[in-house]
Coordinates of C-alpha atoms in Angstrom, one line a residue:
M29 CA 0.0 0.0 0.0
E30 CA 2.8 2.4 0.9
A31 CA 4.5 1.8 -2.4
T32 CA 1.3 2.3 -4.3
G33 CA 0.7 5.7 -2.5
I34 CA 4.2 6.8 -3.4
M35 CA 3.7 5.8 -7.0
R36 CA 0.5 7.8 -7.2
L37 CA 2.3 10.8 -5.7
Y38 CA 5.0 10.6 -8.2
F39 CA 2.5 10.2 -11.0
C40 CA 0.6 13.3 -9.9
S41 CA 3.8 15.3 -9.8
F42 CA 4.8 14.1 -13.2
V43 CA 1.4 15.2 -14.7
L44 CA 1.7 18.6 -13.2
L45 CA 5.2 19.0 -14.7
L46 CA 3.9 18.0 -18.2
T47 CA 1.0 20.5 -18.0
G48 CA 3.4 23.4 -17.2
V49 CA 2.2 23.8 -13.6
T50 CA 4.7 23.7 -10.7
S51 CA 4.6 20.6 -8.6
E52 CA 1.9 21.7 -6.2
F53 CA -0.7 19.6 -4.3
I54 CA -3.5 22.2 -4.4
H55 CA -4.7 24.6 -7.0
I56 CA -7.0 27.6 -6.9
P57 CA -8.2 28.8 -10.3
S58 CA -8.2 32.5 -9.5
L59 CA -6.5 34.4 -6.6
L60 CA -8.8 37.4 -7.2
L61 CA -12.5 37.0 -7.0
H62 CA -15.1 39.7 -7.6
G63 CA -18.4 38.9 -5.8
V64 CA -21.7 40.6 -6.1
E65 CA -23.3 41.8 -2.9
G66 CA -26.2 39.5 -1.8
K67 CA -24.9 36.6 -4.0
P68 CA -23.0 33.4 -3.0
L69 CA -19.3 33.0 -3.7
L70 CA -17.3 29.8 -3.9
L71 CA -13.6 29.7 -3.1
S72 CA -12.8 26.6 -5.1
V73 CA -9.8 24.5 -4.4
S74 CA -8.6 21.5 -6.4
T75 CA -6.4 18.8 -4.7
Y76 CA -3.8 16.7 -6.5
F77 CA -3.3 13.9 -4.1
P78 CA -5.3 10.8 -3.2
L79 CA -7.2 11.5 0.0
E80 CA -7.3 7.9 1.1
E81 CA -3.5 7.9 1.2
V82 CA -2.9 11.0 3.3
E83 CA -3.9 12.8 6.4
I84 CA -4.7 16.5 6.1
Q85 CA -5.2 19.3 8.6
G86 CA -5.9 22.9 7.7
T87 CA -7.6 26.2 8.3
W88 CA -9.4 29.0 6.5
S89 CA -8.8 32.5 7.8
R90 CA -9.7 36.0 6.7
T91 CA -7.8 39.3 7.0
T92 CA -10.0 42.4 6.7
P93 CA -8.7 45.6 5.0
D94 CA -8.0 47.1 8.4
G95 CA -5.6 44.2 9.3
T96 CA -7.9 42.1 11.6
R97 CA -7.4 38.4 11.1
T98 CA -10.1 35.8 12.0
T99 CA -10.0 32.0 11.8
L100 CA -13.1 30.8 10.0
V101 CA -12.8 27.0 9.7
T102 CA -10.5 24.4 11.1
F103 CA -10.7 21.0 9.5
T104 CA -9.2 17.5 8.9
K105 CA -10.1 14.9 6.4
D106 CA -12.9 13.6 8.5
S107 CA -14.2 16.6 10.5
S108 CA -14.4 20.4 10.6
I109 CA -15.0 23.1 13.1
T110 CA -16.6 26.4 11.9
N111 CA -16.3 29.6 13.8
M112 CA -19.5 29.9 15.7
I113 CA -19.9 33.5 14.6
Y114 CA -19.9 32.5 10.9
R115 CA -21.5 29.1 11.2
S116 CA -24.7 30.2 9.3
H117 CA -22.7 32.3 6.9
L118 CA -20.1 29.8 5.7
L119 CA -20.4 26.3 4.2
F120 CA -17.5 23.8 4.4
K121 CA -17.8 20.1 3.6
E122 CA -14.9 17.7 4.2
P123 CA -12.9 16.2 2.7
D124 CA -13.3 18.9 0.0
V125 CA -11.3 21.9 1.2
S126 CA -13.2 24.5 -0.8
L127 CA -15.1 27.2 1.1
M128 CA -18.5 28.7 0.3
I129 CA -19.7 32.1 1.5
R130 CA -23.5 31.8 1.4
K131 CA -24.5 35.5 1.0
L132 CA -21.9 38.2 0.4
T133 CA -21.9 41.4 2.4
R134 CA -19.5 44.3 2.2
Q135 CA -17.9 43.0 5.4
D136 CA -16.8 39.8 3.6
E137 CA -14.2 41.7 1.7
G138 CA -10.6 40.8 2.5
D139 CA -7.8 38.2 2.0
Y140 CA -8.8 34.6 2.5
Q141 CA -5.9 32.4 3.4
L142 CA -5.8 28.6 3.2
N143 CA -3.2 26.8 5.2
L144 CA -3.0 23.0 4.6
N145 CA -0.7 20.3 6.1
I146 CA -0.5 17.0 4.1
Q147 CA 1.0 13.8 5.5
F148 CA 1.3 10.7 3.4
H149 CA 0.9 7.2 4.9
N150 CA 4.6 6.2 4.7
K151 CA 7.5 5.5 7.0
T152 CA 9.0 8.9 6.5
G153 CA 6.2 10.8 8.2
K154 CA 7.0 13.9 6.2
V155 CA 4.4 16.8 6.4
I156 CA 4.0 18.9 3.3
K157 CA 2.7 22.5 3.9
E158 CA 0.6 24.3 1.3
S159 CA -0.7 27.9 1.6
R160 CA -2.8 30.1 -0.7
T161 CA -4.3 33.5 -0.4
V162 CA -7.4 34.7 -2.3
H163 CA -8.4 38.3 -2.5
V164 CA -12.2 38.8 -2.4
T165 CA -14.0 42.0 -3.3
V166 CA -17.7 42.6 -2.9
D167 CA -19.4 45.1 -5.3
V168 CA -22.8 46.4 -6.1
P169 CA -23.7 46.4 -9.9
V170 CA -23.8 49.8 -11.5
S171 CA -27.1 51.4 -12.5
N172 CA -27.6 53.4 -15.7
P173 CA -25.8 56.7 -15.5
V174 CA -27.4 60.2 -15.9
V175 CA -25.5 63.3 -17.1
W176 CA -26.3 66.8 -15.7
K177 CA -25.2 69.9 -17.5
S178 CA -24.5 73.3 -16.1
P179 CA -25.6 75.8 -17.4
A180 CA -28.5 74.1 -19.1
H181 CA -28.8 76.6 -21.9
A182 CA -26.4 77.3 -24.8
V183 CA -23.2 79.2 -24.1
V184 CA -21.1 81.7 -26.0
E185 CA -17.7 80.8 -27.2
D186 CA -14.8 82.2 -25.1
K187 CA -17.2 83.7 -22.6
A188 CA -18.6 80.8 -20.6
N189 CA -17.7 77.4 -19.0
V190 CA -19.6 74.1 -19.1
T191 CA -19.7 71.5 -16.3
L192 CA -20.9 68.0 -17.0
T193 CA -21.6 65.6 -14.0
C194 CA -22.2 61.9 -14.3
S195 CA -24.2 60.2 -11.5
V196 CA -25.5 56.7 -10.7
D197 CA -28.1 55.5 -8.2
K198 CA -26.2 52.3 -7.4
G199 CA -22.7 50.9 -7.8
T200 CA -19.4 50.6 -6.2
R201 CA -15.8 51.0 -7.5
I202 CA -17.2 52.8 -10.5
E203 CA -15.0 53.8 -13.5
Y204 CA -16.1 56.8 -15.5
Q205 CA -15.4 57.7 -19.1
W206 CA -16.6 60.7 -21.2
L207 CA -17.4 60.6 -24.9
R208 CA -18.1 63.5 -27.3
N209 CA -19.7 62.4 -30.6
N210 CA -18.7 58.8 -29.5
I211 CA -15.0 59.8 -29.3
P212 CA -13.2 59.7 -25.9
V213 CA -12.5 63.0 -24.2
G214 CA -9.2 63.3 -22.3
P215 CA -7.6 65.9 -20.2
S216 CA -6.3 69.1 -22.0
E217 CA -5.7 72.7 -21.4
R218 CA -9.4 73.4 -21.3
H219 CA -10.8 70.0 -20.2
Y220 CA -10.5 69.2 -16.5
F221 CA -11.7 66.1 -14.6
T222 CA -12.3 65.3 -11.0
K223 CA -10.3 62.5 -9.4
D224 CA -12.8 59.7 -10.2
N225 CA -13.6 61.3 -13.7
S226 CA -17.3 61.7 -12.7
T227 CA -17.2 65.4 -13.5
L228 CA -15.9 67.2 -16.7
L229 CA -15.2 70.9 -16.7
I230 CA -14.7 72.8 -20.0
S231 CA -13.2 76.2 -19.5
P232 CA -13.5 78.3 -21.6
V233 CA -15.8 76.6 -24.1
K234 CA -14.9 76.7 -27.8
K235 CA -16.6 76.0 -31.1
G236 CA -15.0 72.5 -31.2
D237 CA -16.7 71.6 -27.9
K238 CA -20.1 71.7 -29.5
G239 CA -21.6 68.2 -29.8
S240 CA -23.2 65.3 -28.1
Y241 CA -21.8 64.1 -24.7
R242 CA -22.3 60.7 -23.0
C243 CA -21.0 59.2 -19.8
V244 CA -19.9 55.5 -19.7
V245 CA -19.6 53.7 -16.3
R246 CA -18.5 50.2 -15.3
N247 CA -17.2 48.3 -12.3
P248 CA -15.8 44.8 -11.7
V249 CA -19.2 43.1 -11.7
S250 CA -20.9 45.3 -14.4
Q251 CA -20.4 45.8 -18.1
H252 CA -20.3 49.2 -19.7
R253 CA -23.4 51.3 -19.2
Y254 CA -24.1 54.4 -21.3
S255 CA -26.0 57.5 -20.4
R256 CA -28.4 59.3 -22.7
P257 CA -26.7 61.9 -24.9
V258 CA -26.6 65.5 -23.7
E259 CA -26.1 68.3 -26.3
V260 CA -23.7 71.1 -25.6
N261 CA -24.7 74.0 -27.8
V262 CA -22.0 76.7 -28.4
Y263 CA -22.6 80.1 -30.1
Y264 CA -19.7 81.1 -32.2
G265 CA -18.6 82.9 -35.4
P266 CA -18.7 84.2 -38.0
Y267 CA -15.7 82.3 -39.4
N268 CA -14.4 81.7 -43.0
L269 CA -16.5 84.4 -44.7
E270 CA -16.6 84.0 -48.5
V271 CA -18.3 85.6 -51.5
N272 CA -19.0 83.3 -54.4
S273 CA -20.7 83.5 -57.8
D274 CA -21.4 80.9 -60.5
Q275 CA -21.2 83.6 -63.2
G276 CA -18.5 85.7 -64.6
L277 CA -14.7 85.2 -64.3
R278 CA -13.1 85.4 -60.9
T279 CA -9.4 86.2 -60.3
G280 CA -8.7 86.5 -56.6
E281 CA -11.0 89.2 -55.3
V282 CA -12.0 90.5 -58.7
F283 CA -15.1 89.3 -60.6
T284 CA -15.3 90.1 -64.3
I285 CA -18.7 90.0 -66.0
N286 CA -20.0 90.7 -69.5
P287 CA -21.9 93.9 -70.3
G288 CA -25.6 93.5 -69.7
E289 CA -25.2 90.3 -67.7
L290 CA -27.3 89.6 -64.6
V291 CA -25.1 88.3 -61.8
F292 CA -25.9 86.8 -58.4
F293 CA -23.5 86.7 -55.4
E294 CA -23.7 84.5 -52.3
C295 CA -22.2 85.5 -49.0
Q296 CA -21.5 82.5 -46.6
A297 CA -19.8 82.1 -43.2
D298 CA -19.6 79.5 -40.5
S299 CA -21.6 80.7 -37.5
N300 CA -24.0 79.7 -34.8
P301 CA -26.7 81.0 -34.8
P302 CA -26.8 82.0 -38.5
N303 CA -25.4 85.5 -39.4
S304 CA -27.2 88.5 -40.6
Y305 CA -25.7 89.8 -43.9
M306 CA -25.4 93.3 -45.3
W307 CA -24.2 94.3 -48.8
I308 CA -22.4 97.6 -49.2
S309 CA -21.2 99.5 -52.3
K310 CA -18.0 101.5 -52.0
S311 CA -17.2 104.4 -54.3
R312 CA -15.3 107.6 -54.0
N313 CA -14.6 107.1 -50.3
S314 CA -18.3 106.7 -49.6
T315 CA -20.3 103.6 -48.7
Q316 CA -23.9 102.8 -49.3
V317 CA -26.0 99.9 -48.0
I318 CA -27.5 98.1 -51.0
T319 CA -29.5 95.3 -49.5
E320 CA -29.6 92.8 -46.6
G321 CA -29.5 89.0 -46.8
P322 CA -27.0 86.4 -48.0
R323 CA -27.8 87.0 -51.7
L324 CA -26.9 90.0 -53.9
E325 CA -28.3 90.7 -57.4
V326 CA -26.2 93.0 -59.7
R327 CA -27.2 94.2 -63.2
S328 CA -24.0 95.1 -65.1
Y329 CA -25.6 97.8 -67.3
R330 CA -26.1 99.9 -64.2
L331 CA -22.4 99.8 -63.3
A332 CA -19.4 101.8 -64.4
Q333 CA -16.3 99.9 -65.6
A334 CA -15.4 98.8 -62.0
E335 CA -17.0 99.0 -58.6
E336 CA -16.1 97.8 -55.2
Y337 CA -18.5 95.8 -53.0
L338 CA -18.4 94.5 -49.4
C339 CA -20.3 91.8 -47.6
R340 CA -20.6 92.1 -43.9
A341 CA -21.6 89.2 -41.6
F342 CA -22.8 89.8 -38.1
N343 CA -23.6 87.3 -35.3
N344 CA -26.2 88.9 -33.0
V345 CA -25.4 86.6 -30.1
T346 CA -21.6 86.6 -30.1
Q347 CA -21.6 90.3 -31.2
K348 CA -18.8 89.4 -33.7
Q349 CA -18.6 90.4 -37.3
D350 CA -16.5 89.8 -40.4
E351 CA -16.2 91.4 -43.8
A352 CA -15.3 90.3 -47.3
Q353 CA -14.5 92.8 -50.0
F354 CA -14.4 92.3 -53.8
T355 CA -14.3 94.3 -57.0
L356 CA -16.7 93.9 -59.9
V357 CA -15.4 94.7 -63.4
V358 CA -17.6 95.0 -66.5
A359 CA -15.8 93.9 -69.6
S360 CA -16.2 91.6 -72.5
L361 CA -15.2 88.0 -71.8
G362 CA -15.0 87.1 -75.5
T363 CA -11.3 86.6 -75.3
G364 CA -11.4 85.2 -71.8
K365 CA -13.7 82.7 -70.3
E366 CA -16.3 82.6 -73.0
K367 CA -13.8 82.3 -75.8
R368 CA -12.0 79.4 -74.1
T369 CA -15.4 77.8 -73.5
Q370 CA -16.4 78.2 -77.2
E371 CA -13.1 76.9 -78.4
N372 CA -13.4 73.9 -76.2
S373 CA -17.0 73.3 -77.1
A374 CA -16.3 73.8 -80.9
V375 CA -14.0 70.8 -81.1
S376 CA -16.8 68.3 -80.9
P377 CA -19.0 69.7 -83.7
T378 CA -16.0 70.1 -86.1
I379 CA -15.1 66.5 -85.6
I380 CA -18.7 65.4 -86.1
V381 CA -19.0 67.3 -89.4
V382 CA -15.7 66.0 -90.8
C383 CA -16.6 62.4 -89.9
S384 CA -20.0 62.8 -91.4
L385 CA -18.6 64.2 -94.7
F386 CA -16.1 61.5 -94.9
I387 CA -18.7 58.8 -94.4
I388 CA -21.0 60.4 -97.0
G389 CA -18.2 60.6 -99.5
V390 CA -17.2 57.0 -99.1
M391 CA -20.8 55.9 -99.5
L392 CA -21.2 58.1 -102.6
L393 CA -18.1 56.6 -104.3
L394 CA -19.3 53.1 -103.6
F395 CA -22.7 53.9 -105.0
L396 CA -21.3 55.5 -108.2
R397 CA -18.9 52.6 -108.7
R398 CA -21.7 50.1 -108.6
T399 CA -24.3 52.0 -110.6
C400 CA -22.3 54.2 -113.0
H401 CA -20.0 51.7 -114.7
P402 CA -20.3 52.6 -118.5
K403 CA -19.8 49.0 -119.7
R404 CA -22.4 47.6 -117.3
A405 CA -24.9 50.3 -118.2
L406 CA -24.6 49.9 -122.0
E407 CA -24.8 46.1 -121.6
T408 CA -28.1 46.6 -119.7
V409 CA -29.5 48.9 -122.3
F410 CA -28.7 46.9 -125.3
M411 CA -29.7 43.6 -123.7
N412 CA -33.1 45.1 -123.1
I413 CA -33.4 46.5 -126.7
Y414 CA -32.2 43.6 -128.7
K415 CA -33.0 40.8 -126.3
R416 CA -29.8 39.1 -127.4
P417 CA -26.2 39.1 -126.2
L418 CA -24.2 42.2 -126.7
S419 CA -21.2 40.3 -127.9
E420 CA -22.9 39.7 -131.3
G421 CA -23.0 43.4 -132.0
K422 CA -19.5 44.2 -131.0
R423 CA -17.6 42.6 -134.0
R424 CA -15.1 44.9 -135.6
H425 CA -16.0 46.5 -139.0
R426 CA -13.6 45.9 -141.8
S427 CA -14.9 49.1 -143.7
G428 CA -17.6 51.7 -143.6
H429 CA -20.3 49.4 -145.0
E430 CA -18.8 46.0 -144.7
D431 CA -21.0 43.7 -142.6
A432 CA -23.5 46.5 -142.6
T433 CA -26.3 44.0 -142.2
E434 CA -25.3 43.8 -138.6
D435 CA -26.3 47.4 -138.1
F436 CA -29.8 47.0 -139.6
G437 CA -32.5 47.3 -137.1
I438 CA -34.7 49.7 -135.1
Y439 CA -33.1 52.2 -132.9
E440 CA -34.8 54.0 -130.0
F441 CA -33.8 57.5 -129.1
V442 CA -35.0 58.8 -125.7
S443 CA -35.4 62.4 -124.6
I444 CA -36.1 63.3 -120.9
P445 CA -37.5 66.9 -121.0
G446 CA -36.0 69.4 -118.5
K447 CA -33.4 67.0 -117.1
M448 CA -30.4 66.9 -119.4
E449 CA -29.3 67.1 -123.0
S450 CA -29.1 64.0 -125.0
A451 CA -25.3 64.5 -125.4
Q452 CA -24.9 64.7 -121.7
A453 CA -27.1 61.8 -120.7
S454 CA -25.3 59.9 -118.0
C455 CA -24.9 56.2 -117.7
R456 CA -27.1 56.5 -114.7
S457 CA -30.0 57.6 -116.9
L458 CA -29.4 54.8 -119.4
A459 CA -29.4 52.3 -116.7
R460 CA -32.8 53.4 -115.5
L461 CA -34.5 53.5 -118.9
E462 CA -36.9 50.7 -118.1
S463 CA -38.0 52.4 -114.8
V464 CA -38.9 55.7 -116.4
Q465 CA -42.6 55.8 -117.2
D466 CA -43.2 59.4 -118.4
M467 CA -40.6 59.8 -121.1
H468 CA -41.3 61.1 -124.7
T469 CA -40.1 58.3 -127.0
T470 CA -39.6 58.5 -130.8
I471 CA -38.9 55.3 -132.9
Y472 CA -37.3 55.7 -136.3
D473 CA -37.4 53.0 -139.0
V474 CA -33.9 53.1 -140.3
I475 CA -34.1 50.1 -142.5
Q476 CA -37.7 49.1 -143.6
H477 CA -36.7 45.9 -145.2
V478 CA -34.0 43.6 -144.0
P479 CA -32.7 41.2 -146.7
E480 CA -33.3 37.6 -145.9
T481 CA -29.8 36.7 -146.9
P482 CA -27.7 39.7 -146.0
N483 CA -24.3 38.1 -146.4
H484 CA -25.1 36.8 -150.0
T485 CA -26.4 40.2 -151.2
L486 CA -23.3 42.1 -150.0
L487 CA -21.0 39.7 -151.7
M488 CA -22.8 40.1 -155.0

């Protein structure tokens, strides 16, 4: 039996070495436990020795944050003695050396220490001592946070401060975090936090502080909880004042327009609340208010060659203003913007015309080649007249009247009134003789009698 116990002990030690754990006889999964107030908590202990082969003796004790140490349970393999004060509060069952706290209270916080003596049933009588300490915290889950803003109304840039305070109804050991437009806010020259980060002070407030603020809280026994967004409205501006127009030609602060052209100008600036705008005309060291509003309409025929204008933006809340000055020149833009535009836009029509003419020319050549071939046209005409092959009439004459019988026949002369002269009749007209219905036709009988044996007569 003793040899068997020693072998088991060696086996357990070997397994622990293979798993990367030091050769220990007890193991506690976590040495830091976060408990929830009012809930049970188990201080679990695993043993790596056969209980039937050993004798054990141990104690559980607790040391409170103020340094007070109290023995909770004394136990052996077969029995245990629980401190009478904590008998209803603790649960211990031998031979398992784990300890259960039935219902946590804030007073249960502290360091729980397990001291265990192990003696194997062998001749050596050696006692192995094991000790572990578990730190236990007891917390209350965090409730949903609420953000309070002071002052509650909008504030003016550079003239006011804003204080944001995050509060919860329940929770212990709370961690606070602030977000603006879902981006974390950290300390800076104008952003100050209390020690626990529950309060954020912005001093002085700037345009960039405008946005939606949220508070995020958590503790060891609660996940992140978010507050509802709180808007911080900041009055600022005007900034980045600009005058723009979609018409005319702009060079820096000079606008050039064509004579008689109607031009619209827009005055814009970044401001909260929106600015009020005023348009002013400047001439001969005098100024005149033209109109109010962000839009200005100018008719060029009412202007001299050049005139200066000014747009003034004013924020009624911040009491700040800004101005943008520009010069309006009346001149022909034929060599400027319009000319460049016309040159650029003329490229496409020119290309289209050239391509169209080229295509038409190629098609015309192909059509004429097919329909106006002289040989083909004459063949068509004579084939229709004589109803015989043209090759029979194309034999070469040996003299003026030799083989004249071949010329005997009826000839048809066609005249198309008002179209062309007979000497200028094109092959195209000849090819279409059959299709012409309203022609004036004259048939002349050149030879009234054709000899029956023309070859014999001529030889005679």
